Amino acid sequence: MSVLPFDQREGFIWMNGKLLPWKEAHLHVLSHGLHYGSSVFEGERAYGGKIFKSLEHTERFHNSAKLLDFTIPYSIEEIEAAKQLVVDKNGMQSCYVRPVAWRGSEMMAVAAQNATIHVAIAVWDWPSMFDVNEKMRGIRLDIAEYRRPDPRTAPCQSKAAGLYMICTISKHAAERKGYADAMMLDWEGRVAECTGANLFFTKDGAIHTPIADCFLDGITRRTVIDLAKRRGIGVHERRIMPDELASFNECFLTGTGAEVTPVSEIGPYRFTPGNISRTLMEDYTAEVNKH
């Protein structure tokens, strides 16, 4: 991935209905979304110039905003067209796609019912989150200190910017220890997810994954569950306690950025990337490249 700062790149960003030169896509420092976390976003990928499961992402984008008590001022059809326009205008075949919506600067207090809702869409080059050799070895995960909150305390089914604060803290802490990421538990101490990806485990030829009721039910997660079922692999969505990790054979995580990435260890627990992980990596690659 390029290390060029994001505000110094070239290209075009769609913002509030217009294509702007990249460096002209600005917001005011007193925007409500910056101060109070009133912002939602999506993480998507285009393969061969087409955004994978674009409609599902756009529908979730709209739903995320509703959960934060605001309405995106563009229809699903308008957002769909704008996303593809940005991919095409920037001349990208394989890229990351980031729609984001936030409350503007008309009000600067907790309540901001009259703040304008702004929407922007940007794309950029983003190769595989982990290189191929690292994927084949399996990545190492720490166990995060922070936990996913009780769904009665936060809109956990919204892809809301504020919900990622503890993810950033946890990933930084893991990377300082030499890990690639961290596994997060839920508010009751059960296995939940990673800081930006969902978790899967294998045992006796079947897949086990936590119930997505206090964290985002990822679109990649659902895709991989479907791919596994097509293969006749059993999928059990259930509560998983940390002490069960010693009984699992394989572990992998899924997400737009991670795609399907095997895991070799989580804290004291060890896993051996095997046939199920490899099969689903290959099936996912084939699925996203269908046109």
Backbone as a ProteinNet text record, in pm:
[ID]
protein_1_A
[PRIMARY]
MSVLPFDQREGFIWMNGKLLPWKEAHLHVLSHGLHYGSSVFEGERAYGGKIFKSLEHTERFHNSAKLLDFTIPYSIEEIEAAKQLVVDKNGMQSCYVRPVAWRGSEMMAVAAQNATIHVAIAVWDWPSMFDVNEKMRGIRLDIAEYRRPDPRTAPCQSKAAGLYMICTISKHAAERKGYADAMMLDWEGRVAECTGANLFFTKDGAIHTPIADCFLDGITRRTVIDLAKRRGIGVHERRIMPDELASFNECFLTGTGAEVTPVSEIGPYRFTPGNISRTLMEDYTAEVNKH
[TERTIARY]
84.1	0	88	49.2	124.9	128.7	243.5	255.6	227.3	190.6	159.1	37.8	45.5	-68.5	-194.9	-307.9	-432.5	-475.7	-433.3	-473.1	-384.3	-282.7	-189.5	-198.6	-298	-308.8	-378.9	-371.9	-434.7	-557.2	-648	-766.7	-891	-1005	-1133.1	-1210.1	-1278.8	-1365.5	-1504.7	-1605.4	-1744.5	-1787	-1836.1	-1876	-2001.5	-2106.3	-2233.9	-2283.3	-2273.5	-2330.5	-2239.1	-2113.2	-2020.9	-1887.6	-1826.5	-1690.9	-1594	-1508.2	-1410.8	-1269.4	-1174.7	-1034.5	-1002.1	-925.9	-898.1	-865.2	-774.7	-725.1	-824.3	-938	-1038.1	-1156.5	-1151.6	-1260.9	-1237.2	-1295	-1269	-1394.9	-1376.9	-1484.9	-1431.2	-1522.8	-1480.7	-1438.1	-1342	-1290.9	-1399.1	-1503.2	-1612.8	-1730.9	-1702.5	-1807.2	-1848.3	-1975.8	-2028.8	-1972.8	-1959	-1908.9	-1770.4	-1686.7	-1551.8	-1553.1	-1640.6	-1642.1	-1725.6	-1832.6	-1926.4	-1943.4	-1866.7	-1873.1	-1998.1	-2068.6	-2193.1	-2159.7	-2100.8	-2053	-2065.5	-2102.5	-2107.2	-2030.5	-1984.6	-1905.5	-1923.4	-1867.2	-1861.1	-1719.4	-1684.4	-1557.6	-1588.2	-1554	-1588.1	-1465.7	-1473.4	-1365.4	-1423.4	-1350.6	-1381.1	-1279	-1327.4	-1243.6	-1276.8	-1175.4	-1200.5	-1291.1	-1285.7	-1364.2	-1506.4	-1548.3	-1684.7	-1679.7	-1765.4	-1766.5	-1839.1	-1772.3	-1829.3	-1942.3	-2059.9	-2179	-2208.2	-2197.5	-2215	-2350.9	-2458	-2591.6	-2607.1	-2555	-2563.4	-2492.7	-2378.7	-2306	-2384.5	-2444.7	-2519.7	-2642.3	-2708.4	-2823.9	-2780.7	-2667.8	-2618.3	-2578.2	-2521.5	-2482.8	-2604.5	-2714.6	-2838.1	-2890.1	-2884.9	-2934.7	-2847.5	-2716.9	-2627.2	-2664.6	-2692.8	-2731.1	-2860.5	-2958.2	-3085	-3062.9	-2973.1	-2944.1	-2877.8	-2811.2	-2752.5	-2845	-2970.3	-3075.3	-3052.8	-3002	-3002.6	-3027.6	-3061.6	-3095.8	-2995.1	-2941	-2850.7	-2932.5	-2894.4	-2978.2	-2966.3	-2924.7	-2917.7	-2975.9	-3051.8	-3115.1	-3010	-3052.9	-2965	-2916.2	-3004.8	-2967.1	-2863.4	-2879	-2783.4	-2646.5	-2644	-2515.7	-2449.2	-2529	-2475	-2407.2	-2475.5	-2419.8	-2295.1	-2297.8	-2183.7	-2060.5	-2079.4	-1965.9	-1898.6	-1979.8	-1921.8	-1856.6	-1916.3	-1857	-1717.8	-1701.5	-1571.1	-1467.9	-1508	-1416.1	-1372.5	-1470	-1440.2	-1356.9	-1394.4	-1325.7	-1180.7	-1153.5	-1015.7	-938.1	-1004.3	-936	-884.4	-957.6	-910.6	-989.4	-919.1	-980.7	-998.9	-893.9	-899.2	-865.5	-958.9	-938.4	-1031.6	-1001.9	-1086.7	-1183.4	-1307.1	-1411.1	-1464	-1463.2	-1503.6	-1612	-1738.8	-1843.7	-1844.9	-1870.4	-1878.2	-1982.2	-2058.3	-2159	-2143.7	-2163.7	-2142	-2227.3	-2253.3	-2323.1	-2225.5	-2275.9	-2190.5	-2175.8	-2154.5	-2107.8	-2214.5	-2340.7	-2443.8	-2468.2	-2445.4	-2469.1	-2349.2	-2305.9	-2190.7	-2227.7	-2307.3	-2349.7	-2390.6	-2423.7	-2463.1	-2581.6	-2682.9	-2796.9	-2763	-2793.8	-2759.5	-2861.7	-2988.7	-3094.4	-3092.9	-3044.5	-3048.7	-2916.3	-2823.8	-2696.6	-2716.1	-2651.7	-2655.7	-2583.3	-2640	-2573.8	-2490.9	-2362.3	-2269.6	-2234.8	-2208.4	-2170.9	-2053.2	-1955.5	-1841.4	-1809.3	-1748.9	-1705.7	-1566.6	-1473.6	-1336.2	-1294	-1197.8	-1139.5	-988.1	-922.6	-776.2	-724.8	-601.8	-536	-514.1	-555.1	-532.8	-515.9	-390.2	-367.9	-410.3	-389.1	-425.2	-370.2	-452.9	-416.8	-289.4	-269.1	-148.3	-90.7	42.8	99.7	76.5	93	56.6	132.7	262.9	342.5	296	261.8	212.4	77.6	-6.6	-136.5	-119.7	-27	-7.5	45.4	122.3	172.4	65.9	-26.2	-123.8	-71.6	-159.1	-117.4	-135.3	-70.2	-74.1	-163.3	-250.8	-342.8	-317.1	-325	-323.9	-469.1	-489	-622.8	-640	-740	-757.2	-804.4	-766	-813.1	-958.1	-989.6	-1126.3	-1218.4	-1344.9	-1443.8	-1550.7	-1615.2	-1728.4	-1840.6	-1906.3	-2007	-2136.9	-2206.3	-2341.4	-2427	-2502.3	-2583.1	-2689.4	-2714.1	-2806.3	-2738.3	-2607.5	-2535.1	-2485	-2497.3	-2444.6	-2515.7	-2527.1	-2591.9	-2496.7	-2479.1	-2371.1	-2390.3	-2511.1	-2531.2	-2512.6	-2470.4	-2434.3	-2283.3	-2241.8	-2097.8	-2064.1	-2068.4	-2051.2	-1905.8	-1855.8	-1715.3	-1677.8	-1765.8	-1734	-1710.8	-1772.5	-1757.1	-1617.9	-1540.4	-1407	-1297	-1332.9	-1232.2	-1155.1	-1227.8	-1159.8	-1087.4	-1128.4	-1059	-920.9	-915	-786.7	-692.5	-742.3	-660.1	-607.4	-695.7	-658.9	-560.1	-579.4	-485.9	-349.2	-345.1	-216	-142.4	-214.7	-152.7	-98.7	-174.6	-131.2	-6.7	-6.9	106.9	234.1	219.2	338.1	401.2	321.6	373.5	418.8	404.9	448.1	339	214.3	102.5	46.2	-29.6	-91.9	-223.8	-292.9	-424.7	-458.6	-582.2	-624.5	-765	-787.7	-921.6	-988.6	-1113.9	-1190.2	-1297.1	-1317.1	-1425.1	-1548.2	-1664.4	-1781.9	-1792.5	-1899.3	-1911.2	-1924.9	-1955.6	-1966.7	-1846.6	-1741.3	-1619.7	-1617.7	-1711.9	-1715.2	-1641.1	-1595.3	-1525.6	-1619.9	-1570.5	-1654.5	-1595.9	-1494.9	-1440.4	-1300.1	-1237.6	-1112.5	-1145.4	-1044.4	-1069.5	-1138.2	-1130	-1196.4	-1233.4	-1249.6	-1279.7	-1351.2	-1425.2	-1496.7	-1410.7	-1438.7	-1358.4	-1433.9	-1359.7	-1412.8	-1312.9	-1365.1	-1282.6	-1332.9	-1247.4	-1289.4	-1263.4	-1350.8	-1337.8	-1417.1	-1354.1	-1420.4	-1486.4	-1418.1	-1466.6	-1577.3	-1614.3	-1720.3	-1664.1	-1739	-1698.9	-1782.9	-1717.4	-1783.6	-1749.6	-1850.9	-1828.1	-1921.9	-1878.2	-1964.6	-2091.2	-2197.2	-2322.3	-2297.7	-2337.2	-2309.8	-2423.1	-2431.6	-2537.9	-2484.1	-2352.3	-2295.5	-2183	-2172.7	-2076.1	-2135	-2071.9	-2125.6	-2127.7	-2242.4	-2255.6	-2200.3	-2071.6	-2001.1	-2056.1	-2050.4	-2093.6	-1998.7	-1869.7	-1774.4	-1802.4	-1836.4	-1872.2	-1986.5	-2091.7	-2207.2	-2171.8	-2084.8	-2041.7	-1968.1	-1877.4	-1798	-1885.9	-1983.2	-2076.6	-2150.3	-2192.7	-2261.5	-2168.1	-2044.2	-1947.4	-1923	-1914	-1892.8	-2011.2	-2131.6	-2250.8	-2260	-2218.1	-2215.6	-2123.9	-2018.8	-1922.7	-1970.5	-2084	-2132.9	-2064.9	-1997.4	-1931.1	-2032.9	-2045.1	-2137.4	-2091.6	-2186.1	-2155.9	-2241.2	-2175.3	-2244.8	-2219.3	-2323.6	-2314.6	-2358.9	-2267.2	-2297	-2206	-2234.3	-2148.4	-2020.1	-1907.7	-1778	-1702.3	-1660.8	-1582.5	-1432.8	-1350.1	-1206.1	-1139.8	-1182.7	-1115.9	-1146.8	-1242.5	-1270	-1166.7	-1091.6	-1000.2	-898.9	-862.5	-764.4	-816.6	-947.9	-1005.3	-1022.3	-996.1	-1016.2	-889.5	-908.2	-795.1	-745.2	-837.6	-801.6	-873.8	-820.8	-885.4	-858.1	-957.7	-935.3	-1028.7	-991.9	-1076.9	-1120.4	-1231.3	-1287.5	-1324.4	-1310.5	-1348	-1313	-1364.9	-1334.3	-1184.5	-1117	-972.7	-898.2	-934.8	-864.2	-900	-1016.2	-1070.8	-1082.1	-1010.3	-1005	-859.5	-828.3	-689.5	-676.2	-598.5	-576.7	-502	-525	-463.8	-384.8	-263.8	-181.1	-182.8	-211.8	-218.9	-302.5	-366	-436.7	-389.7	-304.5	-248.5	-179.8	-222.2	-156.8	-207.2	-306	-368.4	-306.1	-286.6	-220.6	-314.7	-301.6	-383.8	-294.7	-338.8	-264.7	-352.2	-321.8	-401.3	-407.1	-527.1	-542.7	-638.2	-699.6	-778.3	-899.2	-970.8	-1090.7	-1052.4	-949.2	-903.2	-861	-781.3	-732.8	-848.3	-941.5	-1055	-1137.2	-1164.1	-1246.9	-1171.1	-1039.7	-960.4	-975.8	-961.1	-970.8	-1112.6	-1213.3	-1352.1	-1388.2	-1338.1	-1368.9	-1304.5	-1181.1	-1113.9	-1192.2	-1239.6	-1320.2	-1450.9	-1513.2	-1643.4	-1632.7	-1531.1	-1521.9	-1478.4	-1423.3	-1379.4	-1478.7	-1598.6	-1703.1	-1756.6	-1776.6	-1834.3	-1927.4
-119	0	124.6	225.6	349.3	415.4	478.6	550	698.2	740	879.7	918.7	1028.8	1069.6	1086.1	1054.9	1052.9	1190.5	1294.8	1428.4	1481.6	1404.5	1449.4	1367.2	1284.6	1197.3	1267	1204.4	1257.7	1174.3	1234.7	1163.1	1245.2	1174.8	1242.2	1178.8	1261.8	1218.1	1275.1	1190.6	1235	1290.6	1412.2	1473.5	1556.8	1519.1	1591.4	1613.2	1507.6	1510.9	1558	1592.8	1643.2	1568.7	1550.7	1498.2	1613.5	1601.6	1706.5	1653.3	1738.3	1697	1653.7	1549.2	1484.5	1586.1	1679.4	1771	1881.3	1885.2	1988.4	1934.5	1809.3	1748.3	1773.5	1883.3	1929.5	1928.8	1929.7	1956.8	2050.4	2119.2	2216.6	2146.7	2207.7	2148.4	2139	2221.8	2215.6	2135.1	2029.9	1937.6	1846.6	1827.5	1746.7	1603.9	1548.2	1412	1393.1	1496	1488.6	1492.3	1573.4	1594	1491.6	1443.3	1357.7	1219.4	1188.2	1054.4	1026.3	1131.8	1111.3	1088.9	973.2	939.4	789.6	751.4	610.7	593.2	471.7	448.8	305.6	277.3	141.2	111.4	-16.3	-61.8	-164.4	-134.5	-220.7	-239.3	-337.5	-358.8	-373.9	-318.3	-344.1	-443.5	-538.3	-637.2	-629.2	-610.6	-598.8	-482.5	-376.8	-256.9	-260.3	-370.5	-381.6	-403.1	-332.2	-339.4	-466.1	-544.6	-670.9	-644.5	-701.1	-688.2	-542.6	-459.2	-315	-281.1	-342.4	-308.9	-340.5	-455.3	-490.5	-385.7	-337	-235	-104.7	-65.8	59.6	51.2	-62.1	-80.1	-72.3	-132.3	-123.4	19.3	90.4	230.9	312.7	296.4	367.4	324.6	195.1	146.4	195.1	199.9	251.1	393.9	475.3	614.4	620.9	538.1	538	503.6	410.3	372.2	485.7	577.6	695.3	816.7	791.5	893.6	1002.6	963.2	1057.6	982.7	1059.1	1001.4	1045.5	951.5	985.9	1051.3	1172	1248.8	1207	1085.3	1030.7	891	857.9	726.3	616.4	494.4	379.8	379.6	409	410.1	518.8	634.7	743.9	710.2	647.3	607.7	498.9	404	298.3	358.3	452.4	514.6	595.8	665.8	749.4	664.7	552.9	465.4	416.1	368.8	318.9	431.3	550.1	665.7	696	691.2	721.4	616.3	488.3	382.2	407.3	436.1	456.7	582.3	692.3	819.2	813.7	734.3	721.2	613.1	548.2	451.3	330.2	284.3	172.6	45.4	-64.9	-194.5	-267	-267.4	-330.1	-223.2	-196.5	-87	-102	-23.6	-13	102.2	87.6	189.2	233	363.5	415	522.5	484.9	585	626	752.5	800.8	911.7	915.4	1020	1074.3	1205.3	1265.7	1390.7	1425.3	1549.1	1665.8	1775.1	1889.6	1987.9	2115.8	2216	2315.8	2292.7	2389.7	2394.8	2281.7	2274.6	2207.5	2260.8	2205.6	2181.8	2076.7	2031.7	1885.9	1820.2	1679.9	1665.2	1749.4	1747.4	1823.9	1764.3	1828.9	1791.5	1803.9	1762	1840.5	1963.5	2047.2	2053.1	1969.6	1966.4	1900.6	1956.9	1899.9	1765.3	1670.4	1541	1545.6	1526.2	1526.2	1382.2	1359.6	1226	1239.2	1151.6	1147.6	1002.9	984.7	852.1	865.5	787.8	787.2	644	628.8	496.7	509.5	400.3	400.3	258.6	251	121.6	57.4	-68.1	-140	-287.5	-333	-475.2	-558.9	-689	-778.6	-725.3	-733.9	-678.5	-740.7	-868.4	-939.6	-1006.2	-1006.8	-1063.2	-1214.4	-1268.9	-1408.8	-1504	-1482.4	-1571.2	-1568.2	-1448.2	-1436.9	-1506.3	-1493.1	-1560.5	-1711.4	-1767.5	-1912.1	-1960.9	-1877.8	-1915.3	-1898.2	-1805.7	-1770.9	-1653.8	-1558.6	-1441.3	-1465.9	-1382.5	-1394.3	-1285.3	-1326.3	-1232.8	-1225.3	-1105.2	-1082.3	-1095.7	-1087.5	-1081.1	-941.2	-870	-728.7	-710.2	-597.4	-560.2	-512.3	-430.4	-379.3	-484.8	-477.7	-574.2	-505.9	-582.9	-528.6	-498.5	-384	-345.2	-424.6	-428.3	-484.8	-413.2	-486.3	-420.8	-326.7	-334.1	-238.9	-104.2	-95.8	28	99.1	38.3	98.5	37.5	113.5	61.6	-30.4	-152.5	-239.1	-286.6	-277	-318.1	-202.6	-88.6	23.5	23.2	49.4	64.4	210.6	240.9	376.8	401.8	518	549.8	537.5	583.9	584.3	446	343.8	208.8	151.9	218.7	169.9	228.6	316.1	375.4	268.4	173.6	70.7	-28.7	-36	-122.5	-65.6	64.9	129.3	112.1	136.8	121	-22.2	-118.5	-259.7	-304.8	-257.4	-295.6	-233.7	-109.5	-46.9	-126	-163.5	-238.9	-372.3	-440.3	-569.1	-552.2	-451.7	-431.1	-395.9	-323.5	-292.6	-418.2	-523.8	-650.6	-744.7	-702.5	-785.5	-870.1	-849.5	-922.5	-845	-914	-848.6	-782	-835.9	-784.8	-839.4	-815.2	-863.4	-921.1	-1027.2	-1081.8	-1007.5	-968.1	-899.8	-993.3	-987.8	-1060.8	-970.6	-1029.3	-944.9	-905.3	-833.6	-777.7	-885.3	-1009.4	-1119.5	-1213.2	-1171.4	-1251.1	-1363.8	-1361	-1462.9	-1412.6	-1504.4	-1467.4	-1386	-1272.7	-1187.3	-1176.3	-1094	-1065.7	-1009.5	-974.9	-900	-751.1	-667.1	-522.9	-473.2	-549	-507.6	-625.3	-742.9	-863.7	-964.1	-1054.7	-1159.8	-1284.8	-1366.3	-1484.3	-1614	-1713	-1847.4	-1949.8	-2063.4	-2173.9	-2303.9	-2404.9	-2535	-2644.5	-2744.9	-2861.1	-2975.2	-3091.6	-3210.8	-3183.2	-3106.7	-3081.7	-2978.9	-2914.2	-2812.9	-2678.4	-2572.6	-2436.5	-2387.8	-2317	-2255.7	-2107.3	-2022.6	-1878	-1811.1	-1704.9	-1639	-1580.1	-1575.8	-1511.7	-1361.2	-1302	-1158.9	-1072.5	-1068.1	-986.7	-868.9	-859	-742	-681.8	-728.4	-674.3	-687.9	-625.2	-619.2	-756.8	-791.1	-915	-885.1	-907.7	-864.2	-924.2	-846.1	-894.7	-1003.3	-987.2	-1094.7	-1217	-1197.2	-1307.9	-1388.4	-1319.6	-1389.5	-1459.2	-1395.6	-1456.7	-1587.2	-1586.8	-1706.5	-1816.8	-1780.3	-1880.7	-1947.5	-1867.9	-1922.6	-2012.5	-1970.8	-2052.2	-2185.4	-2182.8	-2306.8	-2400.8	-2346.4	-2430.2	-2490	-2413.8	-2468.2	-2589.2	-2588.5	-2699.3	-2815.2	-2795.9	-2899.4	-2898.9	-2789.3	-2776.7	-2723.3	-2790.6	-2746.7	-2615.7	-2526.5	-2397.2	-2381.8	-2361.8	-2345.7	-2204.3	-2121.8	-1989.2	-2002	-1978.4	-2007.6	-1927.2	-1936.2	-1874.7	-1956.1	-1888.4	-1954.8	-1889.7	-1970.1	-1918.9	-1930.9	-1842.3	-1846.6	-1980.3	-2049.3	-2176.2	-2286.3	-2262.5	-2358.2	-2351.5	-2241.9	-2222.5	-2335.6	-2395.8	-2504.5	-2626.8	-2638.3	-2756.8	-2741.7	-2622.6	-2599.6	-2629.8	-2671.2	-2705.4	-2584.9	-2519.4	-2405.5	-2280.9	-2166.8	-2039.2	-1947.4	-1869.8	-1769.5	-1652	-1538.9	-1421.5	-1373.1	-1297.9	-1250.3	-1102.6	-1032.4	-892.3	-836.5	-719.2	-658.1	-641.2	-591.6	-573.5	-705	-787.6	-914.3	-1021.7	-1009	-1115.1	-1241.7	-1349.8	-1468.4	-1489.3	-1475.9	-1482	-1583	-1689.8	-1787.9	-1727.8	-1786.6	-1743.3	-1860.3	-1833.3	-1940	-1939.4	-1824	-1821	-1703.4	-1725.5	-1619.7	-1628.6	-1534.3	-1541.9	-1675.9	-1754.8	-1884	-1999.1	-1975	-2081.9	-2091.3	-2214.4	-2237.7	-2309.6	-2271.8	-2330.3	-2362.4	-2459.1	-2496.4	-2470.4	-2366.9	-2341.8	-2467.1	-2507	-2633.4	-2624.7	-2738.6	-2751.4	-2658.9	-2644.4	-2560.3	-2414.9	-2367.5	-2229.5	-2207.8	-2299.6	-2286.2	-2289.9	-2382.9	-2395.5	-2267.7	-2210.9	-2090.4	-1967.3	-1964.7	-1857.6	-1862.3	-1981.8	-1997.9	-1970.9	-2019.9	-1998.1	-1849.9	-1780.4	-1638.1	-1560.2	-1594.2	-1528.7	-1549	-1670.8	-1699.2	-1621.9	-1612.7	-1545	-1396.4	-1329	-1184.5	-1149.5	-1244.7	-1218.1	-1264.7	-1305.4	-1339.2	-1212	-1212.4	-1094.8	-1142.4
0	0	0	-74.5	-80.2	55.9	88.6	215.2	197.4	77.1	52.3	136.6	214.9	297.1	213.1	272.8	196.3	148.6	215.1	169.4	58.4	19.3	-83.4	-211.9	-223.4	-340.2	-456.3	-570.7	-691.2	-725.8	-799.4	-841.9	-816	-801.2	-783.1	-668.4	-593.2	-484.3	-509.9	-497.1	-509.1	-374.6	-371.8	-245.3	-266.2	-195.8	-200.3	-343.2	-423	-557	-667.5	-633.6	-735.2	-728.9	-844.2	-850	-829.7	-729.2	-699.9	-718.4	-757.4	-751	-607.6	-595	-466.4	-356.7	-385	-281.4	-245.8	-316.1	-286.7	-206.1	-165.7	-89.3	59.8	111	246.8	332.5	464.7	558.4	665.7	735.2	834.8	964	1033.9	1157.4	1265.4	1255.6	1352.5	1299.6	1228.2	1183.3	1299.5	1314.2	1423.8	1419.9	1300.4	1287.9	1346.8	1340.3	1395.3	1547.4	1604.9	1749.7	1825.9	1764	1835.8	1773.8	1672.6	1614.1	1534.5	1490.9	1415.1	1267.9	1241	1107.2	1085.2	963.6	925.5	794.7	770.4	649.6	602.9	486.8	433.8	388.4	388.2	332.9	225.8	102.9	-10.2	-99.3	-186.4	-283.3	-423.1	-518.2	-658.9	-712.4	-788	-855.3	-1003.3	-1087.7	-1230.8	-1264.9	-1183.1	-1210	-1158.5	-1095.8	-1043.1	-891.6	-820.4	-674.5	-629.6	-547.1	-500.9	-400.9	-430.1	-345.6	-311.9	-413.7	-395.8	-334.4	-384.3	-335.7	-187.6	-143.5	-1.7	84.6	36.1	110.9	117.2	5.8	3.3	93	92.7	181.7	327.7	360.9	499.1	534.5	438.1	456.3	499	427.1	461.1	598.6	626.5	755.4	870.5	850	953.4	990.9	891	916.6	996.7	961.1	1034.6	1181	1208.1	1346.3	1423.5	1352.6	1415.4	1407.5	1369.4	1367.9	1264.4	1148.1	1036.5	906.9	804.7	674.6	570.6	497.2	387.6	276.8	232.1	139.4	-7.1	-31.2	-167.2	-163.8	-264.8	-269.8	-287.8	-264.6	-287.5	-431.8	-525.5	-667.7	-695.6	-633.6	-654.7	-596.5	-479.5	-419.7	-503.8	-551.7	-638.2	-761.9	-826.4	-946.9	-914.1	-800.9	-763.6	-732.9	-666.2	-636	-763.8	-856.3	-981	-1060.6	-1055.9	-1123.4	-1069.5	-938.4	-877.6	-915.9	-915.6	-959.2	-1103.4	-1190.6	-1333	-1354.6	-1290	-1311.2	-1266	-1162.8	-1114.9	-1190.4	-1285.1	-1370.4	-1296.8	-1195.3	-1114	-1144	-1152.9	-1171.1	-1037.5	-957.2	-825.2	-721.7	-632.5	-537.8	-419.2	-317.1	-199.6	-222.2	-175.7	-196.7	-60.3	-34.1	96.6	86.5	99.1	118.7	267.1	293.7	431.8	438.7	547.7	568.5	709.8	726.4	857.7	875	1000.3	1031.4	1018.9	962.8	934	1048.4	1014	1110.7	1155	1119.9	1157.9	1308.4	1376.8	1521.4	1587.4	1701.3	1771.1	1917.2	1935.6	2068.1	2051.8	2162.3	2151.2	2055.9	2073.4	1982.3	1855.3	1740.2	1612.5	1505.8	1541.8	1448.5	1318.1	1321.3	1201.6	1125.5	1162.5	1090.1	953.4	852.7	717.8	715.9	644.4	627.8	499.7	513.8	401	363.6	237.2	188.8	93.4	109.1	18.2	-17.2	-133.9	-178	-237.8	-184.6	-235.2	-265.1	-353.2	-382.1	-381.4	-345.2	-350.2	-365.4	-407.5	-425.9	-289.6	-275.8	-150.2	-182.9	-192	-217.8	-97.5	-105.4	4.1	135.1	239.1	369.2	424.4	398.2	439.6	315.4	300.6	179.3	173.7	54.2	29.3	120.8	136.1	220.3	365	412.4	549.2	562.9	460.9	464.7	476.2	400.9	401.8	537	604.3	737.5	844.2	820	922.8	1004.3	1032	1108.3	1258.2	1337.7	1483.1	1541.8	1634	1698	1847.9	1900.1	2043.7	2094.8	2224.5	2282	2339.5	2289.3	2323.5	2467.7	2524.1	2657.6	2652.4	2551.6	2539.1	2479.3	2517.4	2470.5	2386.3	2300.2	2225.5	2323.7	2310.8	2409.3	2399.6	2511	2516.9	2411.1	2328	2224.8	2280.8	2411.6	2473.6	2500.7	2476.7	2505.1	2380.7	2263.9	2140.7	2020.2	1910.1	1788.6	1712.2	1763.1	1714.9	1572	1516.2	1377.8	1279.6	1331.1	1244.6	1223.3	1100.3	1075.3	1106.3	1234.1	1283.9	1320.9	1284.1	1307.6	1455	1544.5	1686.4	1744.1	1687.4	1739.5	1712	1627.1	1592.4	1679.9	1774.2	1860.6	1938.4	2000.2	2077.6	1987.2	1860.7	1764.8	1733.1	1710	1683.1	1802	1922.7	2043.2	2052.4	2029	2043.5	1937.2	1812.6	1706.2	1729.5	1774.1	1805.3	1913.4	2018.7	2128.5	2078.3	1990.7	1936.4	1849.6	1763.4	1674.3	1751.5	1862.2	1943.1	2001.3	2019.3	2071.6	1960.2	1834.3	1723	1660.7	1702.7	1643.6	1524.8	1440.1	1324.8	1362.1	1462.9	1498.6	1636.9	1680.7	1811.5	1804.1	1879.2	1897	2011.1	1989.1	2092.6	2148.5	2277.7	2342	2348.9	2376.9	2395.3	2542.7	2575.6	2710.9	2817.9	2779.2	2874	2869	2796.9	2794.1	2693.6	2597.3	2492.7	2369.8	2284.1	2161.3	2073.4	2019.4	1934.8	1793.8	1776.2	1643.3	1658	1544.4	1548	1541.1	1530.3	1533.1	1406.9	1298.4	1175.3	1088.2	1148.1	1071.2	1160.9	1097.8	1170.9	1182.4	1283	1314.2	1287.6	1237.1	1214.1	1267.7	1313.2	1361.8	1298.9	1294.7	1241.9	1344.6	1340.7	1428.9	1367.9	1354.5	1300.5	1165.2	1081.1	945.7	934	1044.8	1043.1	1087.9	1058.8	1093.6	1211.5	1301.1	1416.3	1415.8	1436.9	1435.5	1535.6	1601.6	1700.7	1638.6	1716.5	1674.1	1665.6	1553.4	1530.2	1585.6	1718.7	1778.2	1859.4	1876	1943.4	1858.9	1736	1640.8	1501.3	1404.7	1270.1	1203.5	1147.9	1070.2	931.4	913.7	793.6	665.4	559.3	427.9	379.5	405.7	372.9	457.7	583.6	672.7	612.9	571.7	514.7	383.8	304.5	178.2	203.6	301.2	330.8	390.4	472.2	523.9	407.7	311.3	193.6	112.9	94.9	20.6	90.6	222.9	298.3	281.6	288.2	274.1	134.3	33.1	-103.2	-112.4	-32	-28.3	58.9	125.3	215	350.2	381.7	511.4	612.4	725.1	828.5	890.5	917.3	978.9	1103.8	1218	1345.4	1398.2	1398.5	1457.9	1603	1695.8	1835.6	1928.9	2058.7	2158.9	2171.9	2173.5	2186.5	2300.9	2397.3	2509.7	2478.3	2532.2	2501.3	2531.1	2636.9	2669	2568.4	2477.7	2370.8	2259.1	2251	2138.1	2127.1	2238.8	2237	2162.1	2144.3	2079.8	1929.3	1875.9	1733.1	1653.9	1526.8	1440.2	1361.2	1291	1207.7	1257.1	1216.9	1244.8	1126.3	1087.7	983.8	1009.5	954.4	967.8	831.1	829.8	703.8	714.5	603.2	596.8	460.9	430.1	300.4	281.6	385.2	376	385.2	483	506.3	404.8	340.1	254.3	338.8	305.6	392.5	430.5	557.6	603.9	717.8	699.7	806.6	925.5	1042	1168.1	1225.7	1272.4	1330.6	1483.1	1542.7	1688.8	1738.3	1852	1923.9	2068.7	2107.7	2241.3	2262.3	2363.1	2390	2303.3	2219	2140.9	2001.7	1952.6	1824.2	1727.5	1599.6	1494.2	1375	1293.4	1173	1051.8	972.3	851.3	765.1	726.4	655.4	538.9	508.4	385.8	380.7	491.9	489.4	465.1	533.8	512.7	368.4	315.6	177.7	78	99.2	7.4	4.6	121.4	126.4	77	95.3	33.9	-117.9	-174.3	-320.1	-369.1	-296.5	-337.8	-331.7	-230.3	-218.4	-333.3	-366.5	-478.4	-608.3	-628.8	-748.7	-746.5	-629.6	-618.1	-649.6	-596.3	-617	-758.3	-830	-965.9	-1072.4	-1029.3	-1125.6	-1190.4	-1319.4	-1386.9	-1497.7
[MASK]
+++++++++++++++++++++++++++++++++++++++++++++++++++++++++++++++++++++++++++++++++++++++++++++++++++++++++++++++++++++++++++++++++++++++++++++++++++++++++++++++++++++++++++++++++++++++++++++++++++++++++++++++++++++++++++++++++++++++++++++++++++++++++++++++++++++++++++++++++++++++++++++++++++

